[in-house]
XYZ file of N, CA and C in Angstrom:
579
model
N 4.770 -10.638 -32.075
C 5.221 -11.176 -30.820
C 4.413 -10.514 -29.709
N 3.850 -11.318 -28.836
C 3.122 -10.815 -27.680
C 3.832 -11.282 -26.422
N 4.032 -10.378 -25.470
C 4.712 -10.695 -24.216
C 3.993 -10.007 -23.078
N 4.082 -10.610 -21.915
C 3.577 -9.960 -20.713
C 4.355 -10.474 -19.522
N 4.340 -9.717 -18.453
C 5.048 -10.127 -17.256
C 4.965 -9.061 -16.193
N 5.650 -9.317 -15.093
C 5.681 -8.354 -14.002
C 7.001 -8.476 -13.264
N 7.285 -7.457 -12.491
C 8.543 -7.392 -11.764
C 8.305 -6.628 -10.474
N 8.770 -7.168 -9.356
C 8.674 -6.470 -8.077
C 9.900 -5.581 -7.927
N 9.668 -4.315 -7.605
C 10.750 -3.342 -7.429
C 10.779 -2.914 -5.967
N 11.955 -2.753 -5.382
C 12.118 -2.403 -3.974
C 12.120 -0.894 -3.754
N 11.253 -0.184 -4.477
C 11.104 1.260 -4.322
C 9.614 1.575 -4.315
N 9.269 2.799 -3.941
C 7.864 3.185 -3.942
C 7.350 3.335 -5.374
N 6.050 3.380 -5.490
C 5.431 3.577 -6.802
C 5.905 4.900 -7.419
N 5.957 5.957 -6.620
C 6.392 7.267 -7.121
C 7.853 7.225 -7.579
N 8.715 6.566 -6.812
C 10.126 6.471 -7.193
C 10.294 5.693 -8.492
N 9.549 4.603 -8.633
C 9.613 3.827 -9.880
C 9.112 4.665 -11.047
N 8.032 5.417 -10.830
C 7.486 6.279 -11.882
C 8.519 7.294 -12.340
N 9.176 7.942 -11.382
C 10.194 8.938 -11.728
C 11.333 8.301 -12.527
N 11.758 7.109 -12.139
C 12.840 6.428 -12.853
C 12.415 6.038 -14.264
N 11.174 5.596 -14.420
C 10.681 5.202 -15.740
C 10.466 6.392 -16.670
N 10.522 7.586 -16.114
C 10.360 8.791 -16.917
C 11.640 9.623 -16.959
N 12.769 8.995 -16.658
C 14.074 9.652 -16.674
C 14.864 9.121 -17.878
N 14.951 9.914 -18.958
C 15.639 9.439 -20.165
C 17.079 9.001 -19.924
N 17.807 9.677 -19.042
C 19.208 9.308 -18.783
C 19.293 7.950 -18.104
N 18.396 7.689 -17.159
C 18.405 6.395 -16.490
C 18.053 5.286 -17.483
N 17.069 5.527 -18.309
C 16.670 4.516 -19.290
C 17.793 4.253 -20.292
N 18.448 5.312 -20.727
C 19.563 5.148 -21.664
C 20.644 4.257 -21.058
N 20.923 4.456 -19.775
C 21.946 3.661 -19.102
C 21.515 2.208 -18.900
N 20.220 1.951 -18.826
C 19.727 0.604 -18.524
C 19.385 -0.229 -19.752
N 19.036 0.396 -20.858
C 18.657 -0.349 -22.063
C 19.920 -0.855 -22.755
N 20.041 -2.170 -22.928
C 21.244 -2.726 -23.563
C 21.485 -2.139 -24.957
N 22.709 -1.687 -25.200
C 23.087 -1.162 -26.505
C 22.545 0.220 -26.821
N 21.885 0.857 -25.873
C 21.263 2.167 -26.140
C 22.340 3.237 -26.271
N 22.302 3.957 -27.380
C 23.243 5.041 -27.645
C 22.589 6.406 -27.475
N 21.271 6.452 -27.628
C 20.565 7.735 -27.549
C 19.148 7.491 -27.045
N 18.716 8.309 -26.088
C 17.343 8.294 -25.602
C 17.048 9.732 -25.207
N 16.552 10.524 -26.165
C 16.410 11.959 -25.969
C 14.996 12.421 -26.254
N 14.506 13.331 -25.412
C 13.197 13.929 -25.640
C 13.265 14.829 -26.863
N 12.302 14.679 -27.769
C 12.240 15.528 -28.955
C 11.069 16.497 -28.871
N 10.070 16.139 -28.102
C 8.915 16.975 -27.789
C 8.235 16.324 -26.601
N 7.224 16.947 -26.015
C 6.593 16.333 -24.844
C 6.129 14.898 -25.137
N 6.540 13.975 -24.255
C 6.147 12.564 -24.320
C 6.614 11.833 -25.574
N 7.608 12.379 -26.272
C 8.151 11.744 -27.477
C 9.676 11.720 -27.374
N 10.257 10.558 -27.699
C 11.695 10.373 -27.559
C 12.283 9.791 -28.830
N 13.486 10.238 -29.170
C 14.260 9.631 -30.255
C 15.202 8.637 -29.590
N 15.269 7.427 -30.156
C 16.057 6.361 -29.556
C 16.934 5.723 -30.628
N 18.186 5.464 -30.256
C 19.096 4.710 -31.127
C 19.759 3.647 -30.267
N 19.772 2.423 -30.774
C 20.395 1.325 -30.044
C 21.026 0.351 -31.028
N 22.105 -0.273 -30.607
C 22.802 -1.243 -31.447
C 22.690 -2.620 -30.804
N 22.340 -3.621 -31.607
C 22.231 -4.978 -31.087
C 22.735 -5.987 -32.101
N 22.922 -7.186 -31.603
C 23.292 -8.310 -32.464
C 22.418 -9.478 -32.058
N 21.715 -10.036 -33.030
C 20.897 -11.221 -32.805
C 21.364 -12.260 -33.813
N 21.930 -13.315 -33.293
C 22.490 -14.328 -34.193
C 23.510 -13.670 -35.103
N 23.393 -13.901 -36.422
C 24.362 -13.333 -37.360
C 24.052 -11.890 -37.771
N 22.942 -11.331 -37.295
C 22.523 -9.992 -37.721
C 22.863 -8.963 -36.645
N 23.697 -8.010 -36.999
C 24.034 -6.891 -36.122
C 23.582 -5.621 -36.822
N 22.946 -4.737 -36.071
C 22.456 -3.504 -36.692
C 22.264 -2.420 -35.646
N 22.174 -1.216 -36.139
C 21.852 -0.055 -35.327
C 20.434 0.347 -35.701
N 19.571 0.384 -34.700
C 18.171 0.741 -34.918
C 17.916 2.138 -34.395
N 17.249 2.945 -35.197
C 16.856 4.290 -34.788
C 15.346 4.373 -34.873
N 14.765 5.004 -33.893
C 13.311 5.078 -33.907
C 12.759 6.117 -32.970
N 11.479 5.969 -32.716
C 10.730 6.939 -31.935
C 9.894 6.200 -30.910
N 9.804 6.772 -29.715
C 8.979 6.254 -28.641
C 7.987 7.350 -28.272
N 6.708 7.002 -28.210
C 5.656 7.966 -27.885
C 4.863 7.457 -26.695
N 4.768 8.262 -25.628
C 3.982 7.913 -24.447
C 2.580 8.493 -24.590
N 1.561 7.710 -24.191
C 0.181 8.190 -24.244
C -0.619 7.601 -23.082
N -1.850 8.033 -22.937
C -2.734 7.564 -21.851
C -2.004 7.591 -20.508
N -1.342 8.699 -20.223
C -0.500 8.837 -19.033
C -1.358 9.120 -17.802
N -1.216 8.265 -16.770
C -1.915 8.414 -15.497
C -0.859 8.319 -14.389
N -0.194 9.466 -14.047
C 0.861 9.423 -13.036
C 0.297 9.044 -11.664
N 0.971 8.320 -10.841
C 2.145 7.492 -11.090
C 1.767 6.029 -11.346
N 0.648 5.802 -12.038
C 0.122 4.449 -12.186
C 0.417 3.769 -13.511
N 0.244 4.484 -14.635
C 0.322 3.760 -15.901
C 0.530 4.692 -17.087
N 0.941 4.099 -18.194
C 0.957 4.753 -19.493
C 1.083 3.701 -20.575
N 0.874 4.155 -21.796
C 1.074 3.298 -22.953
C 2.268 3.826 -23.722
N 2.954 2.920 -24.389
C 4.137 3.261 -25.161
C 3.921 2.785 -26.590
N 4.083 3.682 -27.547
C 4.095 3.297 -28.952
C 5.520 3.423 -29.436
N 5.992 2.492 -30.246
C 7.365 2.571 -30.695
C 7.500 2.025 -32.102
N 8.465 2.591 -32.821
C 8.829 2.085 -34.137
C 10.306 2.370 -34.345
N 10.979 1.442 -35.029
C 12.416 1.588 -35.251
C 12.791 0.969 -36.587
N 13.788 1.568 -37.222
C 14.308 1.076 -38.498
C 15.773 0.703 -38.316
N 16.159 -0.405 -38.918
C 17.549 -0.849 -38.850
C 18.134 -1.107 -40.216
N 17.675 -0.337 -41.206
C 18.181 -0.528 -42.566
C 17.824 -1.905 -43.094
N 18.765 -2.569 -43.756
C 18.486 -3.885 -44.333
C 18.246 -4.935 -43.258
N 18.682 -4.669 -42.021
C 18.461 -5.630 -40.941
C 16.976 -5.771 -40.627
N 16.210 -4.703 -40.863
C 14.773 -4.807 -40.636
C 14.199 -3.658 -39.849
N 13.022 -3.926 -39.291
C 12.310 -2.905 -38.527
C 11.581 -3.579 -37.376
N 11.188 -2.764 -36.419
C 10.361 -3.219 -35.320
C 9.364 -2.131 -34.991
N 8.142 -2.530 -34.632
C 7.146 -1.560 -34.197
C 6.161 -2.261 -33.284
N 5.484 -1.472 -32.491
C 4.509 -2.068 -31.599
C 4.042 -1.116 -30.533
N 3.400 -1.704 -29.521
C 2.890 -0.915 -28.414
C 2.995 -1.734 -27.139
N 3.043 -1.024 -26.031
C 3.136 -1.662 -24.728
C 2.304 -0.867 -23.735
N 1.782 -1.557 -22.741
C 1.081 -0.915 -21.628
C 1.874 -1.222 -20.366
N 2.139 -0.190 -19.567
C 2.917 -0.325 -18.341
C 2.044 0.115 -17.176
N 2.072 -0.666 -16.090
C 1.288 -0.326 -14.899
C 2.163 -0.523 -13.669
N 2.083 0.418 -12.734
C 2.756 0.327 -11.444
C 1.703 0.230 -10.353
N 1.878 -0.701 -9.413
C 0.940 -0.863 -8.306
C 1.730 -0.956 -7.004
N 1.315 -0.194 -5.980
C 2.034 -0.248 -4.698
C 1.895 -1.620 -4.039
N 2.941 -2.019 -3.318
C 2.945 -3.259 -2.538
C 3.574 -2.967 -1.188
N 3.523 -3.923 -0.274
C 4.070 -3.725 1.071
C 5.550 -3.377 1.056
N 6.330 -4.014 0.194
C 7.777 -3.801 0.189
C 8.254 -3.071 -1.061
N 7.419 -2.273 -1.665
C 7.814 -1.526 -2.855
C 6.649 -1.391 -3.806
N 6.858 -1.787 -5.050
C 5.780 -1.733 -6.030
C 5.978 -2.825 -7.068
N 4.919 -3.101 -7.792
C 5.002 -4.082 -8.871
C 4.847 -3.361 -10.192
N 5.778 -3.637 -11.100
C 5.712 -3.120 -12.454
C 5.199 -4.268 -13.314
N 4.097 -4.047 -14.012
C 3.584 -5.074 -14.916
C 3.447 -4.479 -16.305
N 3.469 -5.337 -17.310
C 3.468 -4.857 -18.685
C 2.853 -5.881 -19.623
N 2.373 -5.375 -20.738
C 1.980 -6.203 -21.883
C 2.586 -5.544 -23.111
N 3.036 -6.352 -24.052
C 3.681 -5.844 -25.253
C 3.151 -6.588 -26.461
N 2.884 -5.849 -27.515
C 2.571 -6.447 -28.815
C 3.502 -5.781 -29.820
N 4.278 -6.588 -30.544
C 5.223 -6.008 -31.495
C 5.332 -6.884 -32.731
N 5.818 -6.268 -33.798
C 6.110 -6.989 -35.031
C 7.500 -6.585 -35.504
N 8.178 -7.511 -36.161
C 9.481 -7.228 -36.746
C 9.466 -7.696 -38.192
N 10.306 -7.090 -39.016
C 10.395 -7.466 -40.421
C 11.825 -7.357 -40.904
N 12.073 -7.807 -42.105
C 13.414 -7.763 -42.686
C 14.238 -8.975 -42.287
N 15.558 -8.833 -42.311
C 16.452 -9.949 -41.980
C 16.213 -10.474 -40.572
N 15.896 -9.562 -39.647
C 15.640 -9.975 -38.266
C 14.516 -10.998 -38.235
N 13.431 -10.730 -38.958
C 12.280 -11.632 -38.952
C 12.633 -12.992 -39.546
N 13.604 -13.038 -40.437
C 13.995 -14.298 -41.076
C 14.814 -15.205 -40.153
N 15.238 -14.677 -38.998
C 16.060 -15.460 -38.084
C 15.268 -16.561 -37.389
N 13.981 -16.393 -37.303
C 13.166 -17.391 -36.625
C 12.724 -16.913 -35.259
N 11.519 -17.302 -34.914
C 10.903 -16.837 -33.669
C 11.685 -17.280 -32.434
N 12.228 -18.485 -32.442
C 12.944 -18.985 -31.269
C 14.174 -18.125 -30.971
N 14.921 -17.765 -31.997
C 16.108 -16.933 -31.817
C 15.718 -15.531 -31.362
N 14.672 -14.971 -31.951
C 14.199 -13.639 -31.564
C 13.697 -13.644 -30.129
N 12.907 -14.664 -29.747
C 12.401 -14.751 -28.371
C 13.551 -14.865 -27.374
N 14.560 -15.673 -27.711
C 15.717 -15.821 -26.828
C 16.464 -14.507 -26.656
N 16.620 -13.763 -27.747
C 17.293 -12.459 -27.676
C 16.453 -11.479 -26.861
N 15.129 -11.516 -27.039
C 14.248 -10.624 -26.278
C 14.355 -10.913 -24.786
N 14.368 -12.184 -24.409
C 14.509 -12.554 -22.993
C 15.837 -12.064 -22.441
N 16.899 -12.268 -23.195
C 18.218 -11.853 -22.753
C 18.306 -10.336 -22.577
N 17.789 -9.590 -23.558
C 17.784 -8.125 -23.463
C 16.950 -7.656 -22.285
N 15.791 -8.296 -22.070
C 14.912 -7.909 -20.967
C 15.580 -8.168 -19.620
N 16.184 -9.334 -19.462
C 16.856 -9.644 -18.201
C 18.011 -8.677 -17.948
N 18.760 -8.353 -19.004
C 19.851 -7.399 -18.873
C 19.311 -6.035 -18.463
N 18.209 -5.609 -19.084
C 17.592 -4.334 -18.722
C 17.189 -4.334 -17.256
N 16.460 -5.370 -16.813
C 15.976 -5.394 -15.434
C 17.105 -5.455 -14.424
N 18.166 -6.167 -14.716
C 19.317 -6.197 -13.822
C 19.888 -4.786 -13.676
N 20.079 -4.104 -14.803
C 20.612 -2.743 -14.780
C 19.643 -1.770 -14.091
N 18.349 -1.921 -14.378
C 17.345 -1.030 -13.805
C 17.281 -1.210 -12.286
N 17.288 -2.465 -11.806
C 17.294 -2.729 -10.363
C 18.518 -2.095 -9.704
N 19.690 -2.261 -10.316
C 20.917 -1.675 -9.771
C 20.824 -0.153 -9.736
N 20.311 0.444 -10.804
C 20.190 1.905 -10.858
C 19.202 2.410 -9.805
N 18.098 1.685 -9.600
C 17.137 2.073 -8.568
C 17.762 1.981 -7.183
N 18.518 0.928 -6.923
C 19.173 0.770 -5.623
C 20.193 1.878 -5.391
N 20.900 2.292 -6.442
C 21.862 3.396 -6.309
C 21.162 4.724 -6.088
N 20.040 4.934 -6.768
C 19.312 6.193 -6.659
C 18.554 6.300 -5.340
N 18.002 5.175 -4.875
C 17.171 5.154 -3.662
C 17.688 4.088 -2.697
N 18.897 4.261 -2.147
C 19.464 3.221 -1.287
C 18.628 2.940 -0.036
N 17.989 3.950 0.540
C 17.200 3.718 1.753
C 15.956 2.872 1.450
N 15.342 3.049 0.288
C 14.170 2.248 -0.080
C 14.583 0.797 -0.288
N 15.709 0.570 -0.946
C 16.185 -0.793 -1.182
C 16.564 -1.462 0.132
N 17.205 -0.700 1.041
C 17.591 -1.254 2.340
C 16.358 -1.597 3.164
N 15.330 -0.752 3.107
C 14.093 -1.013 3.848
C 13.414 -2.273 3.337
N 13.389 -2.464 2.026
C 12.768 -3.654 1.450
C 13.545 -4.907 1.849
N 14.868 -4.802 1.900
C 15.696 -5.933 2.306
C 15.479 -6.244 3.776
N 15.338 -5.201 4.605
C 15.126 -5.402 6.032
C 13.787 -6.067 6.307
N 12.763 -5.745 5.521
C 11.438 -6.323 5.713
C 11.436 -7.797 5.336
N 12.120 -8.153 4.268
C 12.154 -9.529 3.786
C 13.619 -9.939 3.598
N 14.351 -10.249 4.700
C 15.776 -10.471 4.600
C 16.196 -11.692 3.798
N 15.428 -12.757 3.813
C 15.844 -13.957 3.094
C 14.806 -14.403 2.083
N 14.015 -13.478 1.594
C 12.964 -13.839 0.640
C 13.586 -14.354 -0.646
N 13.029 -15.432 -1.201
C 13.550 -15.924 -2.478
C 13.228 -14.953 -3.594
N 13.978 -15.021 -4.650
C 13.743 -14.165 -5.812
C 12.376 -14.502 -6.392
N 11.542 -13.469 -6.700
C 10.211 -13.733 -7.238
C 10.283 -14.533 -8.533
N 9.304 -15.408 -8.721
C 9.263 -16.239 -9.923
C 9.199 -15.396 -11.181
N 8.590 -14.205 -11.100
C 8.460 -13.346 -12.278
C 9.826 -12.924 -12.811
N 10.870 -12.911 -11.961
C 12.187 -12.502 -12.425
C 12.861 -13.601 -13.227
N 12.527 -14.845 -12.957
C 13.210 -15.955 -13.605
C 12.597 -16.226 -14.966
N 13.390 -16.154 -16.009
C 12.926 -16.447 -17.353
C 11.876 -15.480 -17.866
N 11.819 -14.271 -17.308
C 10.827 -13.290 -17.708
C 11.099 -12.803 -19.119
N 10.069 -12.711 -19.944
C 10.293 -12.343 -21.330
C 10.708 -10.907 -21.553
N 10.051 -9.910 -20.932
C 10.436 -8.526 -21.149
C 9.471 -7.590 -20.489
N 9.775 -6.369 -20.379
C 8.951 -5.337 -19.772
C 8.711 -4.235 -20.785
N 7.915 -3.332 -20.436
C 7.587 -2.286 -21.377
C 8.796 -1.508 -21.819
N 9.639 -1.025 -20.890
C 10.832 -0.322 -21.360
C 11.810 -1.314 -21.952
N 11.794 -2.522 -21.448
C 12.611 -3.531 -22.099
C 12.024 -3.776 -23.461
N 10.717 -3.630 -23.549
C 10.083 -3.736 -24.855
C 10.668 -2.692 -25.784
N 10.912 -1.516 -25.243
C 11.559 -0.503 -26.069
C 12.926 -1.018 -26.500
N 13.677 -1.573 -25.555
C 14.994 -2.096 -25.900
C 14.875 -3.176 -26.948
N 13.913 -4.055 -26.767
C 13.748 -5.171 -27.688
C 13.193 -4.689 -29.016
N 12.126 -3.874 -28.985
C 11.522 -3.441 -30.243
C 12.363 -2.387 -30.921
N 12.857 -1.422 -30.161
C 13.675 -0.392 -30.775
C 14.976 -1.004 -31.268
N 15.427 -2.000 -30.566
C 16.654 -2.641 -30.983
C 16.369 -3.886 -31.796
N 15.128 -4.214 -31.874
C 14.648 -5.224 -32.793
C 13.164 -5.160 -32.832
N 12.695 -5.033 -31.816
C 12.319 -5.238 -30.438
C 12.405 -6.670 -30.152
N 11.220 -4.849 -23.913
C 10.662 -4.470 -24.229
C 10.414 -4.733 -24.100
N 9.224 -5.105 -22.948
C 8.964 -5.636 -22.211
C 9.141 -5.692 -22.067
N 11.177 -5.031 -21.338
C 10.644 -4.440 -21.294
C 10.584 -3.844 -20.035
N 10.943 -5.243 -18.363
C 9.943 -4.294 -18.302
C 9.594 -4.202 -17.442
N 9.951 -3.981 -18.800
C 9.647 -3.834 -18.605
C 8.876 -4.356 -18.224
N 7.262 -2.648 -18.221
C 6.938 -3.179 -17.514
C 5.588 -3.353 -17.552
N 3.690 -5.109 -17.632
C 2.315 -5.476 -17.418
C 1.956 -6.556 -18.308
């Protein structure tokens, strides 16, 4: 599965970077996430529970950050096992770019799944990935607004009646959503290029 997309965030590039590197914030934003803990520098153990169609499972895995260029970009490698339900693995690239009213998070994701999950069919998996990604971004936006209320208020004041960006509608996933999607099946995520 290959996904890409972008998302406009109403915070500075540095604020978005800090949030994307906060395990507690990510744990709270990733749907079904039970654990997101640092095990060594740039490596995290992740456990998440999801249900896709008739298959429900708990996936445990590892997330590894590499090619880190603060506060602009990094790559994410991930792999997760869900017992008989299957596995997910892949990689994602996340990039943050400053904009007039905040920053843009963009992402690309390449992932594979196997086991019972893979037997569900691409349409069902894609639909679940979109749903997980949208849920992640809704939670992430809310968490950013709570953490940085003045940045969110400033962005609203600059563009008081701006329509929702097209990238938010029907967006497949972001890089951290990719983690949610890949670790939980898989993310994009997104996360976030």
